[in-house]
Short mmCIF file of C-alpha atoms in Angstrom, two decimals:
data_model
loop_
_atom_site.label_atom_id
_atom_site.label_comp_id
_atom_site.label_asym_id
_atom_site.label_seq_id
_atom_site.Cartn_x
_atom_site.Cartn_y
_atom_site.Cartn_z
CA UNK A 1 31.95 23.13 39.30
CA UNK A 2 30.51 26.49 38.37
CA UNK A 3 27.20 27.02 40.21
CA UNK A 4 26.78 30.70 39.48
CA UNK A 5 23.57 32.26 38.15
CA UNK A 6 22.96 34.96 35.57
CA UNK A 7 20.01 37.32 35.90
CA UNK A 8 18.61 38.99 32.79
CA UNK A 9 15.98 41.72 32.92
CA UNK A 10 12.77 40.69 31.15
CA UNK A 11 12.20 42.74 28.01
CA UNK A 12 9.01 44.73 27.75
CA UNK A 13 7.83 42.32 25.05
CA UNK A 14 8.48 39.27 27.26
CA UNK A 15 6.67 40.95 30.16
CA UNK A 16 3.70 41.71 27.91
CA UNK A 17 3.64 38.14 26.54
CA UNK A 18 3.68 36.75 30.10
CA UNK A 19 0.87 39.07 31.17
CA UNK A 20 -1.29 38.18 28.16
CA UNK A 21 -0.82 34.41 28.55
CA UNK A 22 -1.82 34.46 32.24
CA UNK A 23 -4.76 36.74 31.46
CA UNK A 24 -5.93 34.21 28.86
CA UNK A 25 -5.66 31.30 31.31
CA UNK A 26 -7.47 33.21 34.03
CA UNK A 27 -10.29 34.52 31.80
CA UNK A 28 -11.28 31.73 29.42
CA UNK A 29 -12.57 28.19 29.95
CA UNK A 30 -9.91 26.62 27.74
CA UNK A 31 -10.38 23.18 26.25
CA UNK A 32 -8.37 21.49 23.47
CA UNK A 33 -9.62 19.01 20.90
CA UNK A 34 -7.46 17.13 18.40
CA UNK A 35 -7.61 15.80 14.86
CA UNK A 36 -5.07 14.17 12.57
CA UNK A 37 -4.72 15.09 8.91
CA UNK A 38 -3.08 13.30 6.00
CA UNK A 39 -0.76 15.88 4.43
CA UNK A 40 -0.09 13.73 1.34
CA UNK A 41 -2.46 15.47 -1.10
CA UNK A 42 -1.25 18.94 -0.05
CA UNK A 43 2.40 17.85 -0.31
CA UNK A 44 1.72 16.51 -3.81
CA UNK A 45 -0.06 19.73 -4.83
CA UNK A 46 2.84 21.85 -3.59
CA UNK A 47 5.41 19.64 -5.31
CA UNK A 48 3.52 19.91 -8.60
CA UNK A 49 3.07 23.68 -8.63
CA UNK A 50 5.74 25.21 -6.35
CA UNK A 51 8.19 26.21 -9.10
CA UNK A 52 5.55 27.80 -11.33
CA UNK A 53 3.95 29.48 -8.30
CA UNK A 54 7.24 31.05 -7.19
CA UNK A 55 8.04 32.14 -10.75
CA UNK A 56 4.69 33.87 -11.14
CA UNK A 57 4.24 35.36 -7.67
CA UNK A 58 7.82 35.85 -6.51
CA UNK A 59 7.26 34.00 -3.24
CA UNK A 60 7.55 30.36 -2.21
CA UNK A 61 4.45 28.21 -1.84
CA UNK A 62 4.29 26.93 1.72
CA UNK A 63 1.68 25.02 3.69
CA UNK A 64 0.54 27.99 5.78
CA UNK A 65 -1.46 29.52 2.92
CA UNK A 66 -3.54 26.35 2.59
CA UNK A 67 -4.20 26.29 6.35
CA UNK A 68 -5.13 29.98 6.36
CA UNK A 69 -7.53 29.47 3.46
CA UNK A 70 -8.97 26.27 4.99
CA UNK A 71 -9.36 27.91 8.40
CA UNK A 72 -11.00 30.98 6.88
CA UNK A 73 -13.56 28.85 5.05
CA UNK A 74 -14.23 26.79 8.19
CA UNK A 75 -14.62 29.97 10.28
CA UNK A 76 -17.29 31.17 7.87
CA UNK A 77 -19.03 27.79 8.18
CA UNK A 78 -18.88 27.81 12.01
CA UNK A 79 -19.26 31.52 13.00
CA UNK A 80 -18.94 30.84 16.75
CA UNK A 81 -15.22 30.03 16.35
CA UNK A 82 -14.72 33.52 14.89
CA UNK A 83 -16.76 35.21 17.62
CA UNK A 84 -15.87 36.46 21.09
CA UNK A 85 -17.57 37.15 24.42
CA UNK A 86 -17.71 40.79 25.54
CA UNK A 87 -17.52 40.31 29.30
CA UNK A 88 -18.34 43.96 29.97
CA UNK A 89 -21.77 43.71 28.31
CA UNK A 90 -22.37 39.93 28.51
CA UNK A 91 -22.79 39.84 24.74
CA UNK A 92 -21.48 37.43 22.11
CA UNK A 93 -19.88 39.40 19.26
CA UNK A 94 -20.00 37.65 15.86
CA UNK A 95 -17.51 39.07 13.36
CA UNK A 96 -18.60 39.24 9.70
CA UNK A 97 -14.96 39.26 8.58
CA UNK A 98 -11.96 37.02 9.21
CA UNK A 99 -8.62 38.37 10.45
CA UNK A 100 -6.10 35.57 11.04
CA UNK A 101 -3.19 36.12 13.43
CA UNK A 102 -0.13 34.07 12.46
CA UNK A 103 2.52 33.33 15.07
CA UNK A 104 5.99 34.30 13.78
CA UNK A 105 9.31 33.84 15.58
CA UNK A 106 11.41 36.98 16.03
CA UNK A 107 14.78 37.58 17.76
CA UNK A 108 12.91 39.10 20.72
CA UNK A 109 10.23 36.41 21.07
CA UNK A 110 7.03 35.24 19.46
CA UNK A 111 5.03 37.90 17.64
CA UNK A 112 1.57 37.50 16.13
CA UNK A 113 0.97 39.77 13.12
CA UNK A 114 -2.50 39.82 11.58
CA UNK A 115 -3.63 38.89 8.06
CA UNK A 116 -6.71 41.05 7.53
CA UNK A 117 -9.82 40.01 5.59
CA UNK A 118 -8.43 36.61 4.68
CA UNK A 119 -11.81 35.76 3.14
CA UNK A 120 -10.67 37.96 0.24
CA UNK A 121 -7.08 36.68 0.04
CA UNK A 122 -5.63 34.21 -2.46
CA UNK A 123 -2.89 31.67 -1.70
CA UNK A 124 -0.39 34.14 -3.18
CA UNK A 125 -1.73 37.05 -1.09
CA UNK A 126 -1.31 34.99 2.09
CA UNK A 127 2.23 33.84 1.24
CA UNK A 128 3.36 37.35 0.28
CA UNK A 129 1.94 38.90 3.44
CA UNK A 130 3.43 36.24 5.73
CA UNK A 131 6.81 36.58 3.98
CA UNK A 132 6.69 40.34 4.52
CA UNK A 133 5.77 39.91 8.19
CA UNK A 134 8.65 37.44 8.64
CA UNK A 135 11.09 39.94 7.16
CA UNK A 136 9.77 42.72 9.41
CA UNK A 137 10.00 40.44 12.47
CA UNK A 138 13.66 39.63 11.76
CA UNK A 139 14.42 43.31 11.28
CA UNK A 140 12.46 44.33 14.37
CA UNK A 141 10.30 46.69 12.31
CA UNK A 142 6.84 45.23 13.00
CA UNK A 143 4.49 48.05 13.96
CA UNK A 144 1.88 47.80 16.72
CA UNK A 145 -0.90 48.03 14.14
CA UNK A 146 0.56 44.94 12.41
CA UNK A 147 -0.20 42.91 15.54
CA UNK A 148 -3.44 44.55 16.72
CA UNK A 149 -6.75 42.78 16.29
CA UNK A 150 -7.23 39.33 14.82
CA UNK A 151 -10.26 37.07 15.19
CA UNK A 152 -8.43 33.70 15.12
CA UNK A 153 -4.82 32.53 15.47
CA UNK A 154 -2.75 29.83 13.75
CA UNK A 155 0.43 28.69 15.49
CA UNK A 156 2.84 26.31 13.74
CA UNK A 157 5.00 24.56 16.31
CA UNK A 158 5.82 22.01 13.63
CA UNK A 159 8.56 24.23 12.23
CA UNK A 160 10.50 23.50 15.44
CA UNK A 161 9.65 19.78 15.35
CA UNK A 162 6.77 19.77 17.84
CA UNK A 163 4.68 16.61 17.49
CA UNK A 164 1.85 17.53 19.82
CA UNK A 165 0.85 20.53 21.91
CA UNK A 166 -2.00 22.57 23.38
CA UNK A 167 -1.77 26.23 22.32
CA UNK A 168 -3.07 29.05 24.53
CA UNK A 169 -5.83 31.33 23.24
CA UNK A 170 -4.69 34.74 22.03
CA UNK A 171 -7.10 37.21 23.69
CA UNK A 172 -9.52 38.71 22.75
CA UNK A 173 -10.11 35.69 20.51
CA UNK A 174 -12.00 32.50 21.25
CA UNK A 175 -9.86 29.86 19.55
CA UNK A 176 -6.39 29.02 18.24
CA UNK A 177 -5.28 26.31 15.81
CA UNK A 178 -2.02 24.52 16.51
CA UNK A 179 -0.17 22.91 13.60
CA UNK A 180 2.53 20.34 14.31
CA UNK A 181 5.31 18.38 12.62
CA UNK A 182 4.45 16.08 9.71
CA UNK A 183 5.65 12.53 10.43
CA UNK A 184 5.42 9.33 8.42
CA UNK A 185 3.11 6.94 10.31
CA UNK A 186 1.46 3.62 9.45
CA UNK A 187 -2.22 4.20 8.66
CA UNK A 188 -5.04 1.80 7.88
CA UNK A 189 -6.49 2.81 4.50
CA UNK A 190 -10.18 2.49 3.49
CA UNK A 191 -9.41 -0.78 1.66
CA UNK A 192 -7.87 -2.26 4.81
CA UNK A 193 -4.27 -2.00 3.63
CA UNK A 194 -1.58 -0.37 5.76
CA UNK A 195 0.44 2.46 4.23
CA UNK A 196 3.03 4.91 5.49
CA UNK A 197 1.41 8.35 5.27
CA UNK A 198 2.66 11.86 6.14
CA UNK A 199 0.44 12.73 9.10
CA UNK A 200 0.06 15.91 11.14
CA UNK A 201 -1.75 16.38 14.44
CA UNK A 202 -3.97 19.47 14.62
CA UNK A 203 -5.01 20.98 17.96
CA UNK A 204 -7.83 23.47 18.47
CA UNK A 205 -7.88 25.22 21.83
CA UNK A 206 -11.17 27.05 22.31
CA UNK A 207 -13.12 29.02 24.90
CA UNK A 208 -15.81 26.60 26.07
CA UNK A 209 -17.90 29.54 27.31
CA UNK A 210 -18.42 30.59 23.70
CA UNK A 211 -17.91 27.39 21.70
CA UNK A 212 -19.53 23.99 22.17
CA UNK A 213 -17.64 20.75 21.59
CA UNK A 214 -19.77 19.93 18.55
CA UNK A 215 -18.77 23.20 16.89
CA UNK A 216 -15.08 22.72 17.72
CA UNK A 217 -14.97 19.18 16.33
CA UNK A 218 -16.98 20.15 13.23
CA UNK A 219 -14.54 23.02 12.62
CA UNK A 220 -11.48 20.76 12.85
CA UNK A 221 -13.10 18.12 10.63
CA UNK A 222 -13.82 20.82 8.05
CA UNK A 223 -10.15 21.84 7.99
CA UNK A 224 -9.11 18.20 7.73
CA UNK A 225 -11.40 17.67 4.74
CA UNK A 226 -10.05 20.72 2.93
CA UNK A 227 -6.39 19.85 3.53
CA UNK A 228 -6.83 16.20 2.53
CA UNK A 229 -8.70 17.27 -0.63
CA UNK A 230 -7.39 20.75 -1.62
CA UNK A 231 -9.83 20.84 -4.56
CA UNK A 232 -12.51 21.62 -1.98
CA UNK A 233 -10.86 25.00 -1.38
CA UNK A 234 -11.19 25.87 -5.08
CA UNK A 235 -14.83 24.79 -5.12
CA UNK A 236 -15.72 26.54 -1.83
CA UNK A 237 -16.73 23.23 -0.24
#
């Protein structure tokens, strides 16, 4: 039997990713809290409008735009999630804007380009920008400025089939939202009946030095409410 080994030099990107992940673990007091969300209403909304949306905007309507918009609204409701600790000055820095980093797979590894001022972006703006970042990632043409900054990160392991996971904070941020695969599961409805519903687990890893458990849970519950009733996004609720 062949028991040989092959050694491959780590790319500069992989070395940088490794360094950043360990720095995050060593610096922050990471804690993860979980919530489940019924994706049914969002799936129905997408099914109803996806063809007209693509015809008008020239880009497909995915689920990420809803999560970016829901997260942005929740970040404005709970400012601590969007803030960061400046260890050099022992100050808490509250950002009055929202820049969402979105994890995108590339041939050379995971890259995290930034959607800037998402508080001013529409669903179409988000989908177009993510589509453009995905194209750049595949071509290897993402610039450093595309990935610099960000006040919050969304990582979607669900596209690879992940059911459950605990994402690592992307420094210098204080929290990261992990999306996972949508699976049909039996759920007890308010009327006591049992129905098969498309459910997704959400994970929020946060820096406990900056964010209290109450704020983390309130943030996740806010996202859940907006995804399960997308009308709330239109009404700024």
